[in-house]
């Protein structure tokens, strides 16, 4: 049995007869596969039945009270399928995963709609590969720095709760062209560390689907809410959430 990491799930599948587990071919096999996948592939064209799962794993947050913004360091999790990128592993010496620079393939055009400045993965995120699997499933995990508007209402000397949000959506695709769903039904805090005057009290996520004033079609947004409390002590706290 081998463990599949496709889309972040743990599924077990039998190893095909005659194939040893955990092999991934050699550079010639991967080159052959890459050339096959990219032949006639147009990254400017979105796939059929695009269904994107999206989530956030937080590393750090800072509240900028003067600018009324929430500054975040996070790994964004994109998962989707593209039938143009399928292959038979037995044709490529058991290559079961291909990691290539993300700008070789179509990427969902998600935007942070309440951003302080326009969110662009090329400028806001570190360069990272996209992982492609034989069933045409893709997983992209860019490390990004984001800044969203947040109306700071708590007093500088109070310990009132303050909720800030990150709202992601597509500017161009309605729900029929590209469905958008949550990668997890929570914000991942497993690796969260910070040096901050604020601590996270709670988080929540929501998927919203509705019509816009411009159009008959429905559009989807994913909203990630972070509720914080200011630490009134003079010493900043360094903490990892367990």
CSV table of C-alpha atoms in Angstrom, one decimal:
chain,number,residue,atom,x,y,z
A,1,UNK,CA,0.0,0.0,0.0
A,2,UNK,CA,1.1,3.6,-0.6
A,3,UNK,CA,-0.1,6.8,1.0
A,4,UNK,CA,-1.4,9.4,-1.4
A,5,UNK,CA,-0.9,13.1,-0.5
A,6,UNK,CA,-3.3,14.3,-3.2
A,7,UNK,CA,-5.2,17.4,-2.0
A,8,UNK,CA,-3.9,16.9,1.5
A,9,UNK,CA,-5.9,13.8,2.2
A,10,UNK,CA,-4.5,10.4,3.3
A,11,UNK,CA,-5.9,7.7,1.0
A,12,UNK,CA,-4.4,4.3,0.5
A,13,UNK,CA,-4.2,2.7,-2.9
A,14,UNK,CA,-2.7,-0.6,-4.0
A,15,UNK,CA,0.7,-0.5,-5.8
A,16,UNK,CA,0.2,-1.7,-9.4
A,17,UNK,CA,1.8,-5.1,-10.1
A,18,UNK,CA,5.5,-5.0,-10.9
A,19,UNK,CA,6.0,-1.5,-9.5
A,20,UNK,CA,7.9,-0.8,-6.4
A,21,UNK,CA,6.4,1.8,-4.0
A,22,UNK,CA,7.7,5.3,-3.5
A,23,UNK,CA,9.6,5.4,-6.8
A,24,UNK,CA,9.2,8.6,-8.8
A,25,UNK,CA,11.2,7.8,-12.0
A,26,UNK,CA,14.3,9.7,-13.0
A,27,UNK,CA,15.0,13.0,-14.7
A,28,UNK,CA,14.5,11.5,-18.1
A,29,UNK,CA,11.1,10.1,-17.1
A,30,UNK,CA,10.0,13.4,-15.6
A,31,UNK,CA,11.2,15.3,-18.6
A,32,UNK,CA,9.2,13.0,-20.9
A,33,UNK,CA,6.1,13.4,-18.7
A,34,UNK,CA,6.5,17.2,-18.5
A,35,UNK,CA,6.8,17.5,-22.3
A,36,UNK,CA,3.7,15.3,-22.8
A,37,UNK,CA,1.6,17.3,-20.4
A,38,UNK,CA,2.7,20.7,-21.8
A,39,UNK,CA,2.1,19.7,-25.4
A,40,UNK,CA,-0.9,21.7,-26.7
A,41,UNK,CA,-1.6,22.8,-23.1
A,42,UNK,CA,-2.7,26.4,-22.8
A,43,UNK,CA,-2.4,27.8,-19.3
A,44,UNK,CA,-4.5,30.8,-20.3
A,45,UNK,CA,-7.5,28.5,-20.7
A,46,UNK,CA,-9.3,27.4,-17.5
A,47,UNK,CA,-10.2,23.7,-17.1
A,48,UNK,CA,-13.6,22.1,-17.5
A,49,UNK,CA,-15.7,21.8,-14.3
A,50,UNK,CA,-13.2,23.8,-12.3
A,51,UNK,CA,-13.7,23.1,-8.6
A,52,UNK,CA,-11.2,24.9,-6.4
A,53,UNK,CA,-10.7,24.2,-2.7
A,54,UNK,CA,-8.9,27.0,-0.8
A,55,UNK,CA,-7.7,27.4,2.7
A,56,UNK,CA,-5.2,29.2,5.0
A,57,UNK,CA,-2.5,28.0,7.4
A,58,UNK,CA,-1.5,31.0,9.6
A,59,UNK,CA,2.1,31.6,10.7
A,60,UNK,CA,1.9,35.1,12.0
A,61,UNK,CA,-0.6,38.1,12.4
A,62,UNK,CA,0.0,41.7,13.3
A,63,UNK,CA,-2.7,44.4,13.8
A,64,UNK,CA,-1.7,47.8,12.5
A,65,UNK,CA,-3.9,50.1,14.5
A,66,UNK,CA,-2.9,53.3,12.8
A,67,UNK,CA,-3.4,51.9,9.3
A,68,UNK,CA,-6.5,49.9,10.4
A,69,UNK,CA,-5.2,46.7,8.8
A,70,UNK,CA,-4.4,43.1,9.6
A,71,UNK,CA,-1.0,41.9,8.3
A,72,UNK,CA,-0.7,38.1,7.9
A,73,UNK,CA,1.9,35.6,7.0
A,74,UNK,CA,0.4,32.4,5.8
A,75,UNK,CA,0.5,29.4,3.5
A,76,UNK,CA,-2.4,29.5,1.1
A,77,UNK,CA,-3.7,26.1,0.1
A,78,UNK,CA,-5.1,25.7,-3.4
A,79,UNK,CA,-6.4,22.4,-4.7
A,80,UNK,CA,-8.1,21.7,-8.0
A,81,UNK,CA,-8.3,19.2,-10.9
A,82,UNK,CA,-7.4,19.7,-14.6
A,83,UNK,CA,-8.2,16.7,-16.8
A,84,UNK,CA,-5.6,17.9,-19.3
A,85,UNK,CA,-2.9,17.0,-16.8
A,86,UNK,CA,-3.7,13.3,-16.3
A,87,UNK,CA,-1.3,10.4,-17.1
A,88,UNK,CA,-0.7,6.7,-16.6
A,89,UNK,CA,2.1,6.1,-14.1
A,90,UNK,CA,3.1,2.9,-15.8
A,91,UNK,CA,3.9,4.9,-19.0
A,92,UNK,CA,6.5,7.0,-17.1
A,93,UNK,CA,8.4,4.6,-14.9
A,94,UNK,CA,6.0,5.0,-12.0
A,95,UNK,CA,6.2,8.8,-11.8
A,96,UNK,CA,3.4,9.5,-9.4
A,97,UNK,CA,4.0,13.2,-8.7
A,98,UNK,CA,5.4,16.0,-10.8
A,99,UNK,CA,6.6,19.3,-9.1
A,100,UNK,CA,7.0,22.2,-11.5
A,101,UNK,CA,7.0,26.0,-11.3
A,102,UNK,CA,3.4,27.2,-10.8
A,103,UNK,CA,3.5,29.6,-13.7
A,104,UNK,CA,3.5,26.7,-16.2
A,105,UNK,CA,-0.2,25.9,-15.4
A,106,UNK,CA,-3.5,27.6,-15.0
A,107,UNK,CA,-3.9,29.1,-11.6
A,108,UNK,CA,-7.2,30.1,-10.0
A,109,UNK,CA,-7.6,33.9,-10.1
A,110,UNK,CA,-8.5,34.3,-6.4
A,111,UNK,CA,-8.2,37.8,-5.0
A,112,UNK,CA,-8.2,39.2,-1.5
A,113,UNK,CA,-11.2,41.6,-2.0
A,114,UNK,CA,-10.5,43.6,1.2
A,115,UNK,CA,-6.8,43.9,0.6
A,116,UNK,CA,-4.9,47.1,1.5
A,117,UNK,CA,-3.2,46.7,-1.9
A,118,UNK,CA,-4.0,44.4,-4.8
A,119,UNK,CA,-3.2,40.8,-4.0
A,120,UNK,CA,-0.9,39.3,-6.7
A,121,UNK,CA,0.7,35.9,-6.0
A,122,UNK,CA,3.7,37.0,-8.0
A,123,UNK,CA,4.4,40.0,-5.7
A,124,UNK,CA,2.8,38.8,-2.4
A,125,UNK,CA,4.0,35.2,-2.3
A,126,UNK,CA,7.3,33.4,-2.5
A,127,UNK,CA,8.1,31.4,-5.6
A,128,UNK,CA,6.9,27.9,-5.2
A,129,UNK,CA,6.2,24.7,-7.2
A,130,UNK,CA,2.8,23.3,-7.9
A,131,UNK,CA,2.4,19.5,-7.3
A,132,UNK,CA,0.6,17.6,-10.0
A,133,UNK,CA,-0.7,14.0,-9.6
A,134,UNK,CA,-1.7,11.3,-12.1
A,135,UNK,CA,-5.5,11.9,-11.8
A,136,UNK,CA,-4.9,15.5,-12.9
A,137,UNK,CA,-5.2,16.9,-9.4
A,138,UNK,CA,-3.0,19.9,-8.4
A,139,UNK,CA,-1.9,21.2,-5.1
A,140,UNK,CA,-0.3,24.6,-4.7
A,141,UNK,CA,1.0,25.9,-1.3
A,142,UNK,CA,2.5,29.4,-1.7
A,143,UNK,CA,3.9,31.2,1.3
A,144,UNK,CA,2.3,34.7,1.3
A,145,UNK,CA,2.2,38.0,3.1
A,146,UNK,CA,-1.2,39.6,3.1
A,147,UNK,CA,-2.7,42.8,4.4
A,148,UNK,CA,-6.4,43.4,4.7
A,149,UNK,CA,-8.4,46.4,5.9
A,150,UNK,CA,-9.8,46.0,9.4
A,151,UNK,CA,-11.8,48.7,11.2
A,152,UNK,CA,-10.1,48.8,14.6
A,153,UNK,CA,-12.8,49.7,17.1
A,154,UNK,CA,-11.2,48.7,20.4
A,155,UNK,CA,-9.5,51.3,22.6
A,156,UNK,CA,-5.7,51.1,22.8
A,157,UNK,CA,-6.0,50.6,26.6
A,158,UNK,CA,-8.8,48.0,26.5
A,159,UNK,CA,-9.0,44.3,26.2
A,160,UNK,CA,-12.0,44.3,24.0
A,161,UNK,CA,-12.3,41.7,21.2
A,162,UNK,CA,-11.5,42.8,17.6
A,163,UNK,CA,-12.5,40.7,14.6
A,164,UNK,CA,-10.7,41.1,11.3
A,165,UNK,CA,-11.4,39.2,8.1
A,166,UNK,CA,-9.7,37.9,4.9
A,167,UNK,CA,-12.2,37.6,2.1
A,168,UNK,CA,-11.2,35.7,-1.1
A,169,UNK,CA,-13.1,35.5,-4.3
A,170,UNK,CA,-12.7,35.4,-8.1
A,171,UNK,CA,-13.2,38.7,-10.0
A,172,UNK,CA,-14.1,36.9,-13.2
A,173,UNK,CA,-15.5,33.4,-12.6
A,174,UNK,CA,-19.1,32.8,-11.5
A,175,UNK,CA,-20.0,29.7,-9.6
A,176,UNK,CA,-20.9,27.8,-12.8
A,177,UNK,CA,-17.5,28.5,-14.3
A,178,UNK,CA,-15.4,27.9,-11.2
A,179,UNK,CA,-16.9,26.5,-8.0
A,180,UNK,CA,-15.1,27.6,-4.8
A,181,UNK,CA,-15.1,25.6,-1.6
A,182,UNK,CA,-13.2,25.4,1.6
A,183,UNK,CA,-10.0,23.3,1.9
A,184,UNK,CA,-10.8,22.9,5.6
A,185,UNK,CA,-13.7,24.1,7.7
A,186,UNK,CA,-11.2,26.0,9.9
A,187,UNK,CA,-8.1,28.1,9.8
A,188,UNK,CA,-5.0,26.0,10.4
A,189,UNK,CA,-3.1,27.2,13.4
A,190,UNK,CA,-0.8,24.1,13.9
A,191,UNK,CA,2.4,26.1,13.0
A,192,UNK,CA,1.2,29.5,14.3
A,193,UNK,CA,3.9,31.6,16.0
A,194,UNK,CA,4.0,35.3,16.6
A,195,UNK,CA,5.6,38.2,18.3
A,196,UNK,CA,2.6,40.5,18.8
A,197,UNK,CA,0.6,42.8,21.1
A,198,UNK,CA,-2.5,40.8,20.1
A,199,UNK,CA,-3.5,37.2,20.7
A,200,UNK,CA,-6.0,35.1,18.7
A,201,UNK,CA,-9.1,34.3,20.7
A,202,UNK,CA,-11.0,32.4,18.0
A,203,UNK,CA,-11.3,31.9,14.3
A,204,UNK,CA,-14.1,30.9,11.9
A,205,UNK,CA,-14.6,30.4,8.2
A,206,UNK,CA,-17.6,30.8,5.9
A,207,UNK,CA,-18.5,30.1,2.3
A,208,UNK,CA,-21.0,32.6,0.8
A,209,UNK,CA,-22.7,32.3,-2.6
A,210,UNK,CA,-24.9,35.1,-3.9
A,211,UNK,CA,-25.8,37.2,-6.9
A,212,UNK,CA,-24.0,40.5,-7.5
A,213,UNK,CA,-25.7,43.7,-8.6
A,214,UNK,CA,-23.9,43.5,-11.9
A,215,UNK,CA,-24.9,40.0,-13.0
A,216,UNK,CA,-27.5,37.3,-13.0
A,217,UNK,CA,-25.0,34.6,-12.1
A,218,UNK,CA,-24.0,33.7,-8.5
A,219,UNK,CA,-20.5,34.3,-7.2
A,220,UNK,CA,-18.8,32.6,-4.3
A,221,UNK,CA,-16.5,34.1,-1.7
A,222,UNK,CA,-14.6,32.5,1.2
A,223,UNK,CA,-14.3,34.5,4.3
A,224,UNK,CA,-11.8,33.8,7.1
A,225,UNK,CA,-12.5,35.6,10.4
A,226,UNK,CA,-9.9,36.1,13.1
A,227,UNK,CA,-11.0,37.4,16.5
A,228,UNK,CA,-8.1,38.9,18.5
A,229,UNK,CA,-7.6,40.6,21.9
A,230,UNK,CA,-4.9,43.1,22.7
A,231,UNK,CA,-2.3,42.2,25.3
A,232,UNK,CA,-2.1,45.0,27.7
A,233,UNK,CA,1.1,43.9,29.4
A,234,UNK,CA,4.2,45.9,28.4
A,235,UNK,CA,6.1,42.8,27.4
A,236,UNK,CA,5.3,41.3,24.0
A,237,UNK,CA,4.4,37.6,24.1
A,238,UNK,CA,6.2,34.9,22.0
A,239,UNK,CA,3.8,32.0,21.7
A,240,UNK,CA,2.9,28.9,19.7
A,241,UNK,CA,-0.7,27.9,19.8
A,242,UNK,CA,-1.0,24.2,20.8
